[in-house]
Short mmCIF file of C-alpha atoms and ligand atoms in Angstrom, two decimals:
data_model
loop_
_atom_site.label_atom_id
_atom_site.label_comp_id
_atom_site.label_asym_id
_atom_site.label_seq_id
_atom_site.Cartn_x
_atom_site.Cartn_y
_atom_site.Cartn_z
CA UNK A 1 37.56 81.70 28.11
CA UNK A 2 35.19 79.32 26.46
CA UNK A 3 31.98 78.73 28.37
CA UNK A 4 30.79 75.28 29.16
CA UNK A 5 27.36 75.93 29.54
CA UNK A 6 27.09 78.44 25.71
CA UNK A 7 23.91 79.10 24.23
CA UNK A 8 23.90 76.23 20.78
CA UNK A 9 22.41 76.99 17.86
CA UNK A 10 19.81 74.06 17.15
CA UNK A 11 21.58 70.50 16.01
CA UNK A 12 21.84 68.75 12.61
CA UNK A 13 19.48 65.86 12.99
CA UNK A 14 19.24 62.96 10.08
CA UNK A 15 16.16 64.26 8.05
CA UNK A 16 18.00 67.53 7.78
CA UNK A 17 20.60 66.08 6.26
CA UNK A 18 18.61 64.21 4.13
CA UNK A 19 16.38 66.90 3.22
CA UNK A 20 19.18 69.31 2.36
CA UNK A 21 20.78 66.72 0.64
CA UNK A 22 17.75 66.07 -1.19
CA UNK A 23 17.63 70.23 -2.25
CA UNK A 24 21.56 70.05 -3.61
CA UNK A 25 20.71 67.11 -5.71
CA UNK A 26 17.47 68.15 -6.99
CA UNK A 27 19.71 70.99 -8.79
CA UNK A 28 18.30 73.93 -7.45
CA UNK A 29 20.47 76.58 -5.71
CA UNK A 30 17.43 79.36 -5.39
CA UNK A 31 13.89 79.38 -5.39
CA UNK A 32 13.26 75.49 -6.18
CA UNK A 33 10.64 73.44 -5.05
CA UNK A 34 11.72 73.18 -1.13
CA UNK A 35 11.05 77.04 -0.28
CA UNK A 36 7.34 76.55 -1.62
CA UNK A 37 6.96 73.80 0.66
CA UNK A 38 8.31 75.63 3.68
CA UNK A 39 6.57 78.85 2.50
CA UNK A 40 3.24 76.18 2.60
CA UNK A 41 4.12 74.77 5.65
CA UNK A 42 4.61 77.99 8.02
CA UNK A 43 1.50 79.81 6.39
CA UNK A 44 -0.13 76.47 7.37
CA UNK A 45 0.90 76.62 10.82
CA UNK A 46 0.57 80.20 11.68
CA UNK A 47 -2.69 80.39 9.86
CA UNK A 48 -1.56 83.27 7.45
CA UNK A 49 -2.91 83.21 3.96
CA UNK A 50 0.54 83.67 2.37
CA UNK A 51 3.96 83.16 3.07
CA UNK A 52 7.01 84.52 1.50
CA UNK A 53 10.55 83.50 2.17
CA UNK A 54 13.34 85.75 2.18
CA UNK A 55 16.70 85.63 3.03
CA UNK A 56 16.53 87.22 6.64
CA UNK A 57 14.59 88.80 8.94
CA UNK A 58 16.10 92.27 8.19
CA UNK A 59 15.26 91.70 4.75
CA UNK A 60 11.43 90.92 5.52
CA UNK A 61 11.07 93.77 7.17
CA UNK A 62 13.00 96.24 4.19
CA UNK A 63 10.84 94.64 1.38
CA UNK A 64 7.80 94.57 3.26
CA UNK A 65 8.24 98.58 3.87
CA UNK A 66 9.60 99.15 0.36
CA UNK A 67 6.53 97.41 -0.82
CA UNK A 68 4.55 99.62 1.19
CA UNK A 69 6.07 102.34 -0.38
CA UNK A 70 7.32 103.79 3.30
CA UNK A 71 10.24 106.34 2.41
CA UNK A 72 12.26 109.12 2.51
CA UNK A 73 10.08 111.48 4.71
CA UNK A 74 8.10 109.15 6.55
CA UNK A 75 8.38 107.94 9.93
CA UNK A 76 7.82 104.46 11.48
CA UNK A 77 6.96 103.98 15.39
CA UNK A 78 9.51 101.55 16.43
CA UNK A 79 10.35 100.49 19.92
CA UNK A 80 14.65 101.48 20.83
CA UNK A 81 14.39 98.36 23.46
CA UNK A 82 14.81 95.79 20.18
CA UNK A 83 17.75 94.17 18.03
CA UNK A 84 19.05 96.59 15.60
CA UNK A 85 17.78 95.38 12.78
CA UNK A 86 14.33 96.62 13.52
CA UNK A 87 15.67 100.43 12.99
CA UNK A 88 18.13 99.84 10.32
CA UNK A 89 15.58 98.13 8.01
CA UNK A 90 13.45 101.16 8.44
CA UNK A 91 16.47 103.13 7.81
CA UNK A 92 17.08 100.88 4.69
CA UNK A 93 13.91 102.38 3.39
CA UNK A 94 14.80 105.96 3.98
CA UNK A 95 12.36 106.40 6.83
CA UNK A 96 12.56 107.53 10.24
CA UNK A 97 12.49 105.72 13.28
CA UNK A 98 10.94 107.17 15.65
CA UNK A 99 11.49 105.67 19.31
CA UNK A 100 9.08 104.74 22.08
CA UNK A 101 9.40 103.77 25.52
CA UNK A 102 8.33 100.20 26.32
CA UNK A 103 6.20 98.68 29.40
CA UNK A 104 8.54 97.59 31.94
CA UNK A 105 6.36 94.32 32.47
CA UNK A 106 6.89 92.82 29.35
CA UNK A 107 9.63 94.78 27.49
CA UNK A 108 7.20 95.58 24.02
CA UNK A 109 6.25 98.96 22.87
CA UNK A 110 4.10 100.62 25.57
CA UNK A 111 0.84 101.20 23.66
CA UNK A 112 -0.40 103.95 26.01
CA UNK A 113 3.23 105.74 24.63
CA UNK A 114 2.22 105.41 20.88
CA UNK A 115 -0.22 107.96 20.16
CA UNK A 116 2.31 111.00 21.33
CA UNK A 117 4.58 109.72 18.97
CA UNK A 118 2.44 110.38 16.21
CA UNK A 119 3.08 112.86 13.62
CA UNK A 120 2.25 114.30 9.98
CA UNK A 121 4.86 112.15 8.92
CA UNK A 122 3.84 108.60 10.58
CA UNK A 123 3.12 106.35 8.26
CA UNK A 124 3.29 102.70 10.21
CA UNK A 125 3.76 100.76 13.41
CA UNK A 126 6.33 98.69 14.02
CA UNK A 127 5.21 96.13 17.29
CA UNK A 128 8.47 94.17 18.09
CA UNK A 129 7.04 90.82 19.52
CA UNK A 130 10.53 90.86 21.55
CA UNK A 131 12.29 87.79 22.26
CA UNK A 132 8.70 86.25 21.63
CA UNK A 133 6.31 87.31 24.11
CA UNK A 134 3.08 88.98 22.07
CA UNK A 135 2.49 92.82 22.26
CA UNK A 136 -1.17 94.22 23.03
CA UNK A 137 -1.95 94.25 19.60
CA UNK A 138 -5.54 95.02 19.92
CA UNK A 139 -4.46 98.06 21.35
CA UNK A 140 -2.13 98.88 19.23
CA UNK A 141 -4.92 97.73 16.13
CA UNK A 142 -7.21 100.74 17.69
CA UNK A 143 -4.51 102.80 17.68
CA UNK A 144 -3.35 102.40 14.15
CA UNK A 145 -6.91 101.99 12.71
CA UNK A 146 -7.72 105.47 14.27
CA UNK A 147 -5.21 107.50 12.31
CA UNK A 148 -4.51 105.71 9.08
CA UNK A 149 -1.58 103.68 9.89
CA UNK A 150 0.13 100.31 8.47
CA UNK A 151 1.25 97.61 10.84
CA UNK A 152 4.28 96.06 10.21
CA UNK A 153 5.02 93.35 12.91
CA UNK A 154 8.63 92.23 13.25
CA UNK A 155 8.00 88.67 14.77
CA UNK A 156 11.88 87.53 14.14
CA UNK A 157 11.66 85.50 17.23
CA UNK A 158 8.38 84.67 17.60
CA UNK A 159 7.30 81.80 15.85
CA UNK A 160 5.03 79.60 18.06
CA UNK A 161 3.97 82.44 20.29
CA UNK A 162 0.02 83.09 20.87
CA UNK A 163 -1.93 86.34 20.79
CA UNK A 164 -5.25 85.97 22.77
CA UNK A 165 -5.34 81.85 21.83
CA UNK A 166 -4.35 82.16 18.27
CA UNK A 167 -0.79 81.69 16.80
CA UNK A 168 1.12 85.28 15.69
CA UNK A 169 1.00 85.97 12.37
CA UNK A 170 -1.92 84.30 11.25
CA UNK A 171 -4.33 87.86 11.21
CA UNK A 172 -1.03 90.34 10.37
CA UNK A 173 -1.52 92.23 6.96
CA UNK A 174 2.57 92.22 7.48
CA UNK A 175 4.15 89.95 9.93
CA UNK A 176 8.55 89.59 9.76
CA UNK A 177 9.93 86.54 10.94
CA UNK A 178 13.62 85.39 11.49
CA UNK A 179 15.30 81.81 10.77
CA UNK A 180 18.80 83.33 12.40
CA UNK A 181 20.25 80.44 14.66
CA UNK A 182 19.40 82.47 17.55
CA UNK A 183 15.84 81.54 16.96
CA UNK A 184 13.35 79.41 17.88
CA UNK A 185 14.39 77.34 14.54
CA UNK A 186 16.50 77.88 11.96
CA UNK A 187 17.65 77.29 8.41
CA UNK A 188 20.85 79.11 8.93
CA UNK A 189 20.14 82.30 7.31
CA UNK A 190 16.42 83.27 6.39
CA UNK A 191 13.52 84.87 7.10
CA UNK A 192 9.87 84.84 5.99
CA UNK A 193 7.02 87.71 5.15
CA UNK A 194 3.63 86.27 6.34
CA UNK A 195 0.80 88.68 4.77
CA UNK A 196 -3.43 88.28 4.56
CA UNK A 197 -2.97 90.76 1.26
CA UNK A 198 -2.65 89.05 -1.82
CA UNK A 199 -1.53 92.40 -3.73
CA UNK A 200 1.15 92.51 -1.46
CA UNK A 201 2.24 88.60 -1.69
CA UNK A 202 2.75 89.07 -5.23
CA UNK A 203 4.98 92.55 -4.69
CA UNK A 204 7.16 91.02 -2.36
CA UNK A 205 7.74 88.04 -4.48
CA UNK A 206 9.01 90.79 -6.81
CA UNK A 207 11.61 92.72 -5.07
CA UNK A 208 12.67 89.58 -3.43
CA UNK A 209 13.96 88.11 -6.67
CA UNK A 210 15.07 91.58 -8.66
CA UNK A 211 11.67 92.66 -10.13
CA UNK A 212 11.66 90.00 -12.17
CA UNK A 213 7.98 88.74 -13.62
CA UNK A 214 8.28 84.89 -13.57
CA UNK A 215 10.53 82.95 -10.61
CA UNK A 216 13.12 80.54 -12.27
CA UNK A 217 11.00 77.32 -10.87
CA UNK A 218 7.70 78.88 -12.90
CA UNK A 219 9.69 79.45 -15.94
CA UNK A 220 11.52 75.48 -15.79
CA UNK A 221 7.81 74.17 -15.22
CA UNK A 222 6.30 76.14 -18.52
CA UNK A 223 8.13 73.83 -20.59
CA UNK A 224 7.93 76.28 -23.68
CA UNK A 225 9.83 79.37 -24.13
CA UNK A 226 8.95 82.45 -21.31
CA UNK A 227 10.64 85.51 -21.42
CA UNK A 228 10.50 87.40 -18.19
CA UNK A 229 10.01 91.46 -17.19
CA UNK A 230 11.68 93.66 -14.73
CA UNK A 231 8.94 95.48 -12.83
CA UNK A 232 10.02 97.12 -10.30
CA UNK A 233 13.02 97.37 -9.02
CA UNK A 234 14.30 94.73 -7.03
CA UNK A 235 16.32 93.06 -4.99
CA UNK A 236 18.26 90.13 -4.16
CA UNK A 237 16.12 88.65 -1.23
CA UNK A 238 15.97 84.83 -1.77
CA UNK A 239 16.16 82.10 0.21
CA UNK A 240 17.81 78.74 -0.95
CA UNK A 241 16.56 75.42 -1.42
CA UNK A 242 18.99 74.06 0.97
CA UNK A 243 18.45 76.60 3.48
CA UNK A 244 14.52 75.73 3.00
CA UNK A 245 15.19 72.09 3.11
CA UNK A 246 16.51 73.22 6.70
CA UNK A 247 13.06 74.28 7.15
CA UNK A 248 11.21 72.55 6.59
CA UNK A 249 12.86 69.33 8.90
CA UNK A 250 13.11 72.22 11.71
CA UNK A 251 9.32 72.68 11.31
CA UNK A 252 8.66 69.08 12.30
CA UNK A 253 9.92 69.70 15.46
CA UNK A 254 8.86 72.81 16.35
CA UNK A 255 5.59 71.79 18.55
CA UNK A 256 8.81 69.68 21.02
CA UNK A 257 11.39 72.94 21.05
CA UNK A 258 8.47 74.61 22.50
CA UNK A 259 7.29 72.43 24.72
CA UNK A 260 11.16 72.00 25.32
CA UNK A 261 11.89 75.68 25.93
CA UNK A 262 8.28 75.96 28.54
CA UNK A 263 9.48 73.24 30.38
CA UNK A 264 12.95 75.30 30.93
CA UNK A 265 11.47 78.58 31.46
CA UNK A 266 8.82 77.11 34.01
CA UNK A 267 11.57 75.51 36.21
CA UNK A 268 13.82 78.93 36.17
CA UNK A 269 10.65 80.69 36.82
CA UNK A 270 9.67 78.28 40.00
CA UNK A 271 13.34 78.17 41.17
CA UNK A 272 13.92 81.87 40.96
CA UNK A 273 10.51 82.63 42.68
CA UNK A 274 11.45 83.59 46.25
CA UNK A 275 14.45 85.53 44.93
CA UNK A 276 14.10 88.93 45.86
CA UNK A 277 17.47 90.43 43.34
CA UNK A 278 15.69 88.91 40.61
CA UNK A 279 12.69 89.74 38.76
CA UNK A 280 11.45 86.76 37.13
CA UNK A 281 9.52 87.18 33.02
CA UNK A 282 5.76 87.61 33.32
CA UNK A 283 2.97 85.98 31.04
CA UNK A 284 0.15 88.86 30.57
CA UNK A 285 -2.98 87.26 30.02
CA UNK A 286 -3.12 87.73 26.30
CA UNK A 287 0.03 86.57 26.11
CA UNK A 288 1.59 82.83 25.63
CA UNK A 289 5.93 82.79 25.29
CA UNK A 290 7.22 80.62 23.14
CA UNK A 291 9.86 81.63 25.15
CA UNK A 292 13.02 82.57 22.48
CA UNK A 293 14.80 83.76 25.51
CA UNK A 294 14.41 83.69 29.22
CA UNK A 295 15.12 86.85 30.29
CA UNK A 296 14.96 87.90 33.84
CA UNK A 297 15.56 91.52 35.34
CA UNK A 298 18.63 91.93 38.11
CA UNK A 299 16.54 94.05 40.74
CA UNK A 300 18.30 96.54 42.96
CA UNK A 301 18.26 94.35 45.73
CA UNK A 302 20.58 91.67 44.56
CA UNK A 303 23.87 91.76 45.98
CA UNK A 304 26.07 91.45 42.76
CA UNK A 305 24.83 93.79 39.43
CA UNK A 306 23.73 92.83 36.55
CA UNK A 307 27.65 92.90 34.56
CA UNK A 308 28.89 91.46 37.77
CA UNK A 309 26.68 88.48 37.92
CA UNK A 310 27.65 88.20 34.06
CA UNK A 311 31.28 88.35 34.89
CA UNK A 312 30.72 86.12 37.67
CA UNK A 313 28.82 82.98 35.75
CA UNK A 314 31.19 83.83 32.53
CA UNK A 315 33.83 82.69 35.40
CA UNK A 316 32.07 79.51 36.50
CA UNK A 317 31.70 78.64 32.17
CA UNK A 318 28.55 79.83 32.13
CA UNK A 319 27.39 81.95 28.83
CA UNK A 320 24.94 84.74 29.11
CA UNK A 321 24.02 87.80 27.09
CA UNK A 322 22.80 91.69 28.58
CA UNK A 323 19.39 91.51 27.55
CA UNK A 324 17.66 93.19 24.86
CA UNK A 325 19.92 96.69 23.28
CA UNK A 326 18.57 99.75 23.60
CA UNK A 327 19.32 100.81 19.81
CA UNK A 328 19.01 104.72 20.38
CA UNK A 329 22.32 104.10 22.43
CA UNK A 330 24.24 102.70 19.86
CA UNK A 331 27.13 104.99 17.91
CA UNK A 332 24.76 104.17 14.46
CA UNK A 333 21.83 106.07 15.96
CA UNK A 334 23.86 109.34 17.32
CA UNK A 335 22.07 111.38 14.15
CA UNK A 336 18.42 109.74 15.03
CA UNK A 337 16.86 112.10 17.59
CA UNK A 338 15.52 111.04 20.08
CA UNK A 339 11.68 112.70 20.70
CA UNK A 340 10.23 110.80 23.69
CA UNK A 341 11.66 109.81 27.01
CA UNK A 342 13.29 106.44 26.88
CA UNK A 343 13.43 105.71 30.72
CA UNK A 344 12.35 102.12 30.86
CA UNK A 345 14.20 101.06 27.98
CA UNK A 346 17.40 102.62 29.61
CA UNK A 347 16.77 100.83 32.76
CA UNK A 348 15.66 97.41 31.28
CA UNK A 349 18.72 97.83 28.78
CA UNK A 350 20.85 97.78 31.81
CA UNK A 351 19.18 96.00 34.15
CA UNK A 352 18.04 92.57 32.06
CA UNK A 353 20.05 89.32 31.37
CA UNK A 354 19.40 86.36 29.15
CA UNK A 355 20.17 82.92 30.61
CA UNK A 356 20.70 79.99 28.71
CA UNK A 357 18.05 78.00 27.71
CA UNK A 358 17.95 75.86 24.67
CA UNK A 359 15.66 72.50 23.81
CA UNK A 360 18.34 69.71 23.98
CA UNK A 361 19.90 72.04 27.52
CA UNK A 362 20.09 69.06 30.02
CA UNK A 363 17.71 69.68 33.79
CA UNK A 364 21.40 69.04 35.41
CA UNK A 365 23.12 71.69 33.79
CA UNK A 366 20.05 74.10 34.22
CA UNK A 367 20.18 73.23 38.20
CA UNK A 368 23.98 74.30 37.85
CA UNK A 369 22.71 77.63 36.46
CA UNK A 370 19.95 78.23 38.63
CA UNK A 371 22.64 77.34 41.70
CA UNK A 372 24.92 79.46 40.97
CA UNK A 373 22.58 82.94 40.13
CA UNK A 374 21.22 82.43 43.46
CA UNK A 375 24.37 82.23 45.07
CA UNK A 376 25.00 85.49 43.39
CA UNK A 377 21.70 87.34 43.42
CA UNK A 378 20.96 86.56 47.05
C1 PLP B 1 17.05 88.55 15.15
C2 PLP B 1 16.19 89.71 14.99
C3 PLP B 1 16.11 90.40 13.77
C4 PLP B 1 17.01 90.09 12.60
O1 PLP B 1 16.83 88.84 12.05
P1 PLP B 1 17.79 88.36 10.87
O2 PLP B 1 17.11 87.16 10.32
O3 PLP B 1 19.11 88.02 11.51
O4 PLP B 1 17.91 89.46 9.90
C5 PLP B 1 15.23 91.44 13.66
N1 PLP B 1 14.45 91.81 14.69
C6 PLP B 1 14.51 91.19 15.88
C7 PLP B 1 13.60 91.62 16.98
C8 PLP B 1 15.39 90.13 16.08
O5 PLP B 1 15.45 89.52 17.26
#
């Protein structure tokens, strides 16, 4: 059955057409002028010193731990309650992930959890701002500052979203961020690195483009004859001009999708206030959503379950996901052990649901949703 009520990816508007147009007839598949100017733009927004595009999220977050030089016999704390990717890119690497339980109030990485996970081996962090919402990260700062640890924050959805009044990824030595359709905005395909460390800027503009010395735009704009070096070696990361051209129009209206997507969450969150089978998403103090998802939790005393009420709306052509995977449950993670109980992940893994929410999503078809979960919930 298609669903009436799906979850869109973001729409085609005129300037990004124009832009993109503007990117295929400047001549430049990869690395041309348009991915500077979106790398400018989001360091300008978020605050961070240097931003550099790459072509997902998953890749961010392998070249930023390759760059690192995180391996084959380290381990990386990593929350399971997360989208795969999070695990697999340390995997990529050669690492370990090693899985901790979350806080059941706001689905990130318990910090009171992390320092038990610690080992010999530990050699990073990896805070999962999930669907958004901030984690403590002073907390999790102390922590890692206490025994030697890197940070790497995978922020794939959380562009927008505030830590204690300031945007994410403006203060992160290593800060992952996605451009998948799924989030906030998009370019397609893509994802970005935002670092503070200027060493490793220029290393992940490296292995992003195979090692090589000099980036094709660099080489066209020295005029005379430059012959590049291999380095390292690399990858094939990059981003496109037309996917940054994307970008770049998205980033022009990024300050409306959010107030867009807070002016959806707030009505769920009002409507779905007095409804005891549901568990409405919490702001911590520290915290302020962009809200990438709105995620509520099915509580034991609703009368339907949490598949049932997706069964149910699926019915009435309305589109919703389980909420967040629990990624030590998955077939690919059989061989990972698991070291440290996983209770609240397990229960939010079964017990959450994602309801649509999207900027252009009309207040009529919201009501339609919000009717017909109550109905169900009780
Ligand atoms: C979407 C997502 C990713 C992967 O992003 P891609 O750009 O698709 O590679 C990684 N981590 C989290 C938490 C995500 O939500």
């Amino acid at each position: 059955m298609k669903p009436d009520i799906p979850i869109p990816i973001p729409f085609m508007d005129d300037e990004e057409k124009r832009l993109a147009g503007e990117a295929i007839a400047s001549g430049w598949v990869a690395q041309g002028p348009m991915v500077g100017r979106f790398e400018e733009l989001v360091a300008a927004y978020t605050g961070a010193k240097h931003a550099v595009a790459v072509s997902s999220c998953t890749a961010a977050l392998h070249v930023t731990l390759v760059a690192l030089r995180i391996g084959p016999g380290d381990e990386v704390i990593v929350p399971s309650l997360s989208f795969i990717a999070s695990a697999n890119a340390v995997r990529h690497a050669g690492a370990l992930p090693v899985f901790v339980d979350i806080d059941p109030t706001t689905y990130n990485i318990d910090p009171a959890r992390i320092e038990a996970a610690i080992t010999g081996a530990t050699r990073a962090i990896m805070p999962v701002h999930q669907i958004g919402l901030s984690c403590e990260m002073d907390a999790i700062r102390a922590i890692a500052k206490k025994h030697n640890l890197l940070i790497i924050e995978d922020g794939a959805c959380a562009i927008g979203s505030l830590y204690r009044g300031k945007r994410l990824g403006g203060e992160s030595p290593a800060f992952a961020m996605s451009f998948h359709p799924r989030k906030v905005i998009t370019t397609g395909e893509g994802g970005m690195v935002l670092t503070n460390d200027a060493a490793l800027e220029r290393k992940l503009r490296l292995l992003r483009h195979h090692g090589m010395s000099v980036s094709d735009l660099d080489r066209h704009k020295a005029g005379g004859l430059v012959t590049e070096s291999y380095e390292l070696v690399g990858y094939n990361y990059r981003m496109s001009d037309v996917q940054a051209a994307l970008g770049v129009a998205q980033m022009a209206k990024l300050d409306y999708i959010l107030e867009r997507r807070r002016t959806l969450a707030d009505r769920y969150s009002q409507a779905f206030s007095h409804a005891k089978g549901l568990a409405i998403p919490r702001e911590p103090d520290y915290a302020r959503h962009n809200w990438q998802s709105y995620m509520p939790r099915v509580t034991r005393e609703s009368k339907t379950g949490r598949d049932d009420l997706m069964a149910r709306l699926l019915a009435r052509g309305i589109a919703t996901r389980r909420g967040i995977m629990a990624i030590h449950r998955e077939p690919a993670y059989r061989d990972v052990p698991v070291r440290h109980p996983l209770t609240e992940t397990e229960r939010a893994n079964d017990e959450c649901i994602i309801l649509p929410l999207y900027p252009s999503m009309p207040e009529a078809q919201q009501d339609r949703v919000i009717e017909e979960v109550l109905a169900a919930v009780g």
